[in-house]
Coordinates of C-alpha atoms in Angstrom, one line a residue:
M270 CA 162.8 248.8 126.6
P271 CA 165.1 250.2 129.3
A272 CA 167.2 253.3 128.8
A273 CA 170.8 253.0 127.1
C274 CA 173.9 253.5 129.4
N275 CA 174.5 257.3 129.1
T276 CA 176.4 258.4 132.4
K277 CA 180.0 258.8 132.9
S278 CA 180.0 255.9 135.7
D279 CA 178.2 253.6 133.3
L280 CA 180.5 254.4 130.4
R281 CA 183.7 253.5 132.1
P282 CA 183.3 249.9 133.0
V283 CA 181.8 249.1 129.6
L284 CA 184.8 251.0 128.0
M285 CA 187.1 249.0 130.0
A286 CA 185.7 245.8 129.1
C287 CA 185.3 246.4 125.5
C288 CA 189.0 247.8 125.3
L289 CA 190.4 244.8 127.0
A290 CA 188.4 242.4 124.9
M291 CA 189.8 244.4 121.6
L292 CA 193.4 244.6 123.2
A293 CA 193.0 240.6 123.5
V294 CA 191.5 240.0 119.9
G295 CA 194.0 242.3 118.3
D296 CA 197.0 240.7 120.1
N297 CA 195.6 237.1 119.1
S298 CA 195.6 238.3 115.2
T299 CA 199.4 238.8 115.2
A300 CA 200.6 236.9 118.2
I301 CA 200.1 233.4 116.7
M302 CA 202.3 234.5 113.6
A303 CA 205.4 234.5 115.9
A304 CA 204.1 230.9 117.5
L305 CA 203.3 229.1 114.1
P306 CA 207.0 227.9 113.6
E307 CA 207.1 226.2 117.1
M308 CA 203.4 225.2 116.8
R309 CA 204.3 223.6 113.1
A310 CA 207.2 221.3 114.6
G311 CA 205.4 220.6 118.0
L312 CA 201.9 219.5 116.2
Q313 CA 203.7 218.2 112.9
L314 CA 201.8 220.7 110.7
G315 CA 202.3 220.4 107.0
P316 CA 202.3 223.6 105.0
A317 CA 198.5 223.5 103.9
E318 CA 197.8 223.1 107.8
V319 CA 199.7 225.9 108.9
E320 CA 197.7 228.1 106.4
W321 CA 194.7 226.9 107.6
V322 CA 195.7 227.7 111.4
V323 CA 195.6 231.3 110.2
N324 CA 192.7 231.0 107.6
A325 CA 190.0 229.2 109.6
Y326 CA 190.1 232.5 112.1
L327 CA 190.2 234.8 109.4
L328 CA 187.6 232.9 106.9
T329 CA 185.3 232.3 109.7
A330 CA 185.4 236.1 111.1
A331 CA 184.9 237.3 107.4
I332 CA 181.7 235.2 106.8
F333 CA 180.0 236.1 110.4
I334 CA 181.2 239.7 110.9
I335 CA 178.1 240.9 108.9
V336 CA 176.0 238.6 111.2
G337 CA 177.6 240.0 114.2
G338 CA 176.4 243.6 113.6
G339 CA 172.7 242.4 113.4
A340 CA 173.0 240.3 116.5
A341 CA 174.2 243.6 118.4
D342 CA 170.7 245.0 117.2
Q343 CA 168.6 242.0 117.9
L344 CA 170.0 241.0 121.2
G345 CA 171.6 244.1 122.6
A346 CA 175.1 245.4 122.1
Q347 CA 176.3 244.2 125.5
R348 CA 175.0 240.7 125.4
S349 CA 176.1 240.0 121.9
S350 CA 179.5 240.9 123.0
V351 CA 179.5 238.7 126.1
A352 CA 178.5 235.7 123.5
G353 CA 181.4 236.7 121.4
I354 CA 183.7 236.9 124.3
A355 CA 182.7 233.7 125.8
L356 CA 183.1 232.0 122.3
F357 CA 186.6 233.4 122.0
A358 CA 187.7 232.3 125.5
L359 CA 186.3 228.8 125.1
A360 CA 188.3 228.5 121.7
S361 CA 191.3 229.8 123.2
L362 CA 191.0 227.3 126.0
I363 CA 190.5 224.5 123.5
I364 CA 193.5 225.7 121.6
A365 CA 195.7 225.6 124.7
L366 CA 194.8 222.3 125.5
A367 CA 194.8 220.9 121.8
P368 CA 196.5 217.5 121.4
A369 CA 196.6 217.6 117.5
G370 CA 196.6 220.2 114.6
F371 CA 192.8 219.4 113.3
V372 CA 191.7 220.5 116.8
V373 CA 193.7 223.7 116.6
V374 CA 192.2 224.4 113.1
G375 CA 188.7 223.8 114.5
A376 CA 188.9 225.5 117.4
R377 CA 190.6 228.7 115.4
A378 CA 187.4 228.7 113.5
L379 CA 185.2 228.9 116.6
Q380 CA 187.6 231.7 117.5
G381 CA 187.0 233.6 114.4
L382 CA 183.2 233.3 115.1
G383 CA 183.7 234.5 118.5
A384 CA 185.7 237.6 117.1
A385 CA 183.2 238.1 114.6
F386 CA 180.4 238.9 117.3
A387 CA 183.0 240.5 119.8
V388 CA 184.2 243.1 117.3
A389 CA 180.8 244.2 116.3
G390 CA 179.2 243.8 119.7
T391 CA 182.0 245.9 121.6
L392 CA 182.1 248.5 119.0
A393 CA 178.1 248.9 119.4
A394 CA 178.2 248.8 123.1
V395 CA 180.8 251.5 123.2
T396 CA 178.7 253.8 120.9
E397 CA 175.4 252.9 123.0
A398 CA 177.0 253.5 126.3
A399 CA 178.9 256.8 125.6
P400 CA 177.0 260.1 125.5
D401 CA 177.1 262.1 122.6
A402 CA 179.9 264.6 123.9
R403 CA 182.1 261.7 124.5
R404 CA 181.3 259.2 121.6
A405 CA 184.2 259.9 119.3
E406 CA 186.6 259.8 122.4
A407 CA 185.1 256.5 123.2
I408 CA 185.2 255.0 119.9
G409 CA 189.1 256.2 119.4
A410 CA 189.9 254.4 122.7
W411 CA 188.3 251.1 121.4
T412 CA 190.2 251.6 118.1
G413 CA 193.4 252.4 119.8
F414 CA 193.3 249.2 122.1
L415 CA 192.5 247.1 119.2
M416 CA 195.7 248.5 117.1
L417 CA 197.8 248.4 120.3
G418 CA 196.9 244.5 120.5
F419 CA 197.6 244.3 116.8
S420 CA 200.8 246.1 117.1
I421 CA 202.3 244.2 120.2
G422 CA 201.2 240.7 119.4
P423 CA 204.5 239.9 117.4
L424 CA 206.4 240.9 120.4
I425 CA 204.3 239.1 123.2
G426 CA 203.9 236.2 120.6
G427 CA 207.7 235.8 120.4
A428 CA 208.4 236.4 124.0
V429 CA 205.7 233.9 125.3
T430 CA 206.5 231.2 122.8
H431 CA 210.3 231.5 123.7
Y432 CA 209.9 231.5 127.5
A433 CA 206.5 229.9 128.3
G434 CA 205.6 227.9 125.2
W435 CA 202.9 228.9 122.5
R436 CA 200.0 227.4 124.3
F437 CA 200.5 230.1 127.0
I438 CA 199.5 232.8 124.3
F439 CA 195.9 231.0 124.2
W440 CA 195.6 230.9 128.1
L441 CA 196.5 234.7 128.1
N442 CA 193.5 235.1 125.9
V443 CA 191.3 233.4 128.6
V444 CA 192.9 235.6 131.3
A445 CA 191.8 238.7 129.4
M446 CA 188.4 237.7 127.9
V447 CA 187.0 236.2 131.3
P448 CA 187.0 239.8 133.3
A449 CA 185.9 241.4 130.4
A450 CA 182.6 239.3 129.9
L451 CA 182.1 239.7 133.6
M452 CA 182.5 243.2 133.6
L453 CA 179.9 243.5 130.7
L454 CA 177.5 241.0 132.4
R455 CA 177.3 243.7 135.4
H456 CA 176.4 246.3 132.9
P457 CA 174.0 244.5 130.5
G458 CA 173.0 247.8 128.8
A459 CA 169.9 248.2 126.5
E460 CA 167.7 245.5 125.0
G461 CA 167.7 244.6 121.3
R462 CA 166.2 247.4 119.7
R463 CA 164.6 245.5 116.5
S464 CA 163.9 241.9 115.3
V465 CA 164.9 241.5 111.6
S466 CA 164.7 238.0 109.8
M467 CA 167.9 236.1 109.3
D468 CA 169.1 235.9 105.9
W469 CA 170.2 232.2 106.2
V470 CA 170.5 231.7 102.2
G471 CA 172.6 234.6 101.7
L472 CA 174.9 233.6 104.9
G473 CA 174.8 230.0 103.1
I474 CA 176.2 231.1 99.7
L475 CA 178.6 233.7 101.2
A476 CA 180.1 230.9 103.3
V477 CA 180.1 228.6 100.1
F478 CA 181.7 231.2 98.2
M479 CA 184.5 232.1 100.8
V480 CA 185.2 228.5 101.3
T481 CA 185.6 227.3 97.8
L482 CA 187.6 230.6 96.7
I483 CA 190.2 229.7 99.3
T484 CA 190.5 226.0 98.9
G485 CA 190.6 226.5 95.2
L486 CA 193.4 229.1 95.6
Q487 CA 195.5 226.8 97.9
A488 CA 195.1 224.0 95.4
L489 CA 196.8 226.4 92.8
A490 CA 200.2 225.2 94.2
H491 CA 199.6 222.0 92.8
V492 CA 197.6 222.8 89.7
R493 CA 200.1 220.9 87.1
V494 CA 199.7 217.8 89.2
N495 CA 195.9 217.8 90.1
P496 CA 194.4 220.6 87.8
Q497 CA 190.8 219.4 89.1
A498 CA 191.6 220.3 92.7
A499 CA 191.9 223.9 91.7
I500 CA 189.4 224.1 88.8
V501 CA 186.4 222.6 90.6
P502 CA 186.5 225.0 93.9
L503 CA 187.4 227.9 91.9
A504 CA 184.4 227.2 89.3
L505 CA 181.9 226.7 92.4
A506 CA 183.3 230.1 93.9
V507 CA 182.4 231.9 90.8
I508 CA 178.8 230.2 90.7
S509 CA 178.2 230.8 94.2
F510 CA 179.3 234.5 94.0
L511 CA 176.9 235.1 90.9
G512 CA 174.3 233.2 92.7
L513 CA 175.0 235.6 95.9
I514 CA 174.6 238.7 93.6
R515 CA 171.2 237.3 92.2
T516 CA 169.8 236.3 95.6
E517 CA 170.8 239.4 97.6
T518 CA 169.7 241.9 95.1
R519 CA 166.2 240.8 95.2
R520 CA 165.9 240.9 99.1
S521 CA 164.3 243.8 100.8
Y522 CA 166.8 243.2 103.7
P523 CA 169.9 241.6 102.2
L524 CA 173.0 240.1 104.4
V525 CA 175.2 241.3 101.8
D526 CA 173.9 244.8 100.3
F527 CA 175.6 245.1 97.1
E528 CA 173.8 248.5 96.4
L529 CA 176.7 250.0 98.9
F530 CA 179.2 249.5 96.4
S531 CA 177.7 252.0 94.3
N532 CA 179.2 254.4 96.5
R533 CA 182.7 255.0 95.0
N534 CA 184.4 255.8 98.2
F535 CA 182.8 253.0 100.2
A536 CA 184.0 250.4 97.3
V537 CA 187.4 252.0 97.4
A538 CA 187.8 251.5 101.3
A539 CA 186.6 248.0 100.9
G540 CA 189.2 247.6 98.3
L541 CA 191.8 249.2 100.3
L542 CA 191.0 247.1 103.5
F543 CA 191.1 244.0 101.6
L544 CA 194.5 244.8 100.3
V545 CA 196.0 246.2 103.6
M546 CA 195.0 243.1 105.5
F547 CA 196.4 240.9 102.6
D548 CA 199.7 242.9 103.1
I549 CA 199.9 242.7 107.1
M550 CA 198.8 239.2 107.4
T551 CA 201.3 237.9 104.7
L552 CA 204.1 240.2 105.9
L553 CA 203.8 238.9 109.5
L554 CA 203.3 234.9 108.8
Y555 CA 206.1 234.5 106.2
Y556 CA 208.5 236.7 107.7
N557 CA 208.2 234.6 111.1
L558 CA 208.7 231.5 109.1
F559 CA 211.7 232.8 107.4
A560 CA 213.2 234.5 110.5
Q561 CA 212.7 231.5 112.6
S562 CA 214.0 228.8 109.8
A563 CA 217.7 227.5 109.7
G564 CA 217.7 228.5 105.9
G565 CA 216.4 232.0 106.8
L566 CA 217.7 234.3 109.3
G567 CA 217.8 231.4 112.4
M568 CA 216.4 233.7 114.9
S569 CA 214.5 232.4 118.0
A570 CA 210.8 233.3 118.6
V571 CA 211.7 236.1 121.0
A572 CA 214.3 237.4 118.5
A573 CA 211.8 237.5 115.6
G574 CA 209.4 239.3 117.7
L575 CA 212.0 241.9 118.4
S576 CA 212.9 242.2 115.3
L577 CA 209.6 243.3 114.3
L578 CA 209.5 246.0 117.2
P579 CA 210.0 248.9 114.4
L580 CA 206.9 247.6 112.7
S581 CA 204.9 247.6 115.8
V582 CA 206.0 251.0 116.8
A583 CA 204.8 252.5 113.6
L584 CA 201.6 250.8 113.4
F585 CA 200.6 252.2 116.9
A586 CA 201.9 255.4 116.5
F587 CA 200.6 256.2 112.8
A588 CA 197.3 255.0 113.7
R589 CA 197.2 257.4 116.4
T590 CA 198.0 260.2 114.3
A591 CA 196.2 259.4 111.2
P592 CA 193.1 261.3 111.9
S593 CA 195.2 264.6 112.2
I594 CA 197.4 263.8 109.2
G595 CA 194.5 263.5 107.1
I596 CA 192.9 266.9 108.4
R597 CA 196.3 268.2 107.4
I598 CA 197.0 266.9 103.9
G599 CA 193.5 265.3 102.8
V600 CA 192.5 261.8 103.1
R601 CA 193.0 260.8 99.6
R602 CA 196.7 262.2 100.0
M603 CA 197.5 260.3 103.1
L604 CA 196.0 256.9 101.8
T605 CA 198.2 257.3 98.6
A606 CA 201.1 258.1 100.7
G607 CA 200.4 255.1 103.1
S608 CA 200.2 252.8 100.1
L609 CA 203.7 254.1 98.7
L610 CA 205.3 253.8 102.1
L611 CA 204.2 250.5 102.2
A612 CA 205.5 249.6 98.7
L613 CA 208.6 251.4 99.6
G614 CA 209.0 249.7 102.8
C615 CA 208.9 246.2 101.1
A616 CA 211.6 247.3 98.8
I617 CA 213.9 248.2 101.6
I618 CA 213.3 245.0 103.2
W619 CA 213.9 243.0 100.2
S620 CA 217.1 245.2 99.7
S621 CA 218.3 244.3 102.9
F622 CA 218.5 240.6 102.2
Q623 CA 220.1 241.2 99.0
I624 CA 223.1 243.3 100.4
E625 CA 223.0 241.4 103.4
A626 CA 222.5 244.6 105.7
I627 CA 220.0 242.6 107.8
Y628 CA 219.6 244.9 110.8
T629 CA 220.7 248.2 109.6
V630 CA 218.4 248.3 106.6
L631 CA 215.9 245.8 107.4
M632 CA 214.7 247.9 110.7
P633 CA 214.0 251.1 108.7
G634 CA 212.1 249.1 106.1
L635 CA 209.9 247.4 108.5
F636 CA 209.3 250.9 110.2
I637 CA 208.1 252.2 106.9
A638 CA 206.2 249.7 106.0
G639 CA 204.4 249.6 109.4
A640 CA 203.6 253.5 109.2
G641 CA 202.1 252.7 105.4
I642 CA 199.8 249.9 107.0
A643 CA 198.8 252.0 109.8
L644 CA 197.8 255.0 107.6
I645 CA 195.6 252.8 105.6
Y646 CA 194.0 250.4 108.1
A647 CA 193.1 253.4 110.4
S648 CA 191.6 255.5 107.8
A649 CA 190.0 253.4 105.3
P650 CA 187.0 252.6 107.5
R651 CA 186.1 255.9 108.3
L652 CA 186.5 257.1 104.9
G653 CA 183.9 254.1 103.6
L654 CA 181.3 254.9 106.2
A655 CA 181.5 258.9 106.0
T656 CA 179.4 259.0 103.0
L657 CA 176.7 256.7 104.1
P658 CA 173.3 257.4 105.7
Q659 CA 173.2 256.6 109.6
S660 CA 170.7 253.9 109.0
Q661 CA 173.6 252.0 106.9
T662 CA 176.5 252.5 109.0
G663 CA 175.9 249.1 110.9
K664 CA 175.6 247.2 107.6
G665 CA 178.5 249.1 106.0
S666 CA 181.0 248.3 108.9
G667 CA 179.9 245.0 108.6
L668 CA 180.8 244.6 104.8
L669 CA 184.3 246.6 105.3
N670 CA 185.5 244.3 108.1
S671 CA 184.3 241.1 105.9
C672 CA 186.4 242.6 103.1
S673 CA 189.4 243.0 105.4
F674 CA 189.3 239.7 106.9
L675 CA 188.9 238.0 103.4
G676 CA 191.8 239.9 102.2
G677 CA 194.0 238.5 105.0
T678 CA 192.8 235.0 104.0
V679 CA 193.7 235.4 100.2
G680 CA 197.0 236.9 101.3
V681 CA 198.2 234.2 103.1
T682 CA 196.8 231.7 100.6
F683 CA 198.8 233.3 97.6
G684 CA 201.7 234.0 100.0
G685 CA 202.0 230.3 100.5
I686 CA 202.1 229.7 96.8
V687 CA 204.6 232.1 96.5
F688 CA 206.6 231.4 99.5
A689 CA 206.9 227.8 98.4
L690 CA 208.3 228.8 95.0
S691 CA 210.7 231.6 95.6
G692 CA 210.9 232.3 99.4
F693 CA 210.5 235.3 101.4
S694 CA 211.9 237.6 98.7
G695 CA 209.1 236.5 96.2
V696 CA 206.5 237.2 98.9
L697 CA 207.9 241.0 99.2
V698 CA 207.6 241.4 95.8
L699 CA 204.0 240.1 96.1
L700 CA 203.3 242.8 98.9
G701 CA 204.9 245.5 96.8
V702 CA 202.7 244.9 93.9
S703 CA 199.8 244.6 96.3
A704 CA 200.6 248.1 97.9
L705 CA 201.1 249.7 94.3
A706 CA 197.6 248.7 93.6
S707 CA 196.7 250.2 96.5
A708 CA 197.9 253.3 95.4
V709 CA 196.1 252.9 92.1
L710 CA 192.9 252.4 93.9
C711 CA 193.3 255.6 95.6
L712 CA 193.2 257.6 92.6
R713 CA 189.4 256.8 92.3
L714 CA 188.8 258.1 95.5
R715 CA 186.7 261.7 95.3
A716 CA 188.8 264.8 95.8
D717 CA 188.5 266.0 99.6

């Protein structure tokens, strides 16, 4: 087995490639929110199709992110990364050329599959390439570029949609991913370290659970007219979840290791990531739909993106400072404060629409909400993994990421129901309740 890349010259191109890929993945996750109103009009998408443009990506990533970590072990981190990056670029190309909505939805699912392998693979590649003394710095750079893409996505998506059209967002993904893949191909890194049989049964049951759960939740909007459309898939979701527990607890090497949730801090971290992704994806999607609608704020795509600049600034700034804040006041207090800041930000945004002080009150509200989201999102994964043995960190990371992506999917789905019934004000109330639930969950953390 070739030695892993551990010199400064080997680290630099690998780190550059991985950071570029994460910048594109992060930007893609949020830039599309600003483009959705124009995509809806151009492709004649209905409300359910708009949700699936977002959910197809999040749901596929949630299912396969656990597999991505195992692939990095079996194929080698760089090879797994290249496969994920290539899939992501191919899917972006298909979306950029898509003639109809169903093609976009299918390609978004393929994009989620690529993201699942790219996220897990690039993190493993950076960890493998960095010498011990520089590992924390390298992982910090990887995280920083992912969060940078996440934070600037609304602005880039709005500007590109306004001046070049929504398809150009996905052309930019191709432009970023191709050089990233080529750089990694030139530095293939170590071979796969071990061979572990794939838990296909667990993967299949997990996929059935997540798909039926989201399908059933979406059907709740029409439960009075067609109750079976919601009851049947939700019943299947419950059955498949119970089957997943029964199957995975009996396997020696389960895909979903439920024993990890017996660790209190890990379980709380998983819950916090579920809720914070629930909040950010729901906020960005329905804010953009509201801001760019004639019955809402009537903004253009670029104006909507610019109005989210306070949120973007707070996301990036507080994600970078979260570790030092946690050291100063303790992780539990910081996460609780982040949850309360998010609830306060939602309340301020809600009030800005009630008193018609859109800019003087909305902007501070978005900044405060972004600060709360960043403090949670940047710290919960470290909290969850800190108490796990080294042999379980890969599996634990996959589970945490899966919970995060699933939270975004559930948020978009529930948000769609509330948005249809009571508009964006109702969505803000939903987000405030979710943020308060995060604060309550923080009380379950062990003291620092």
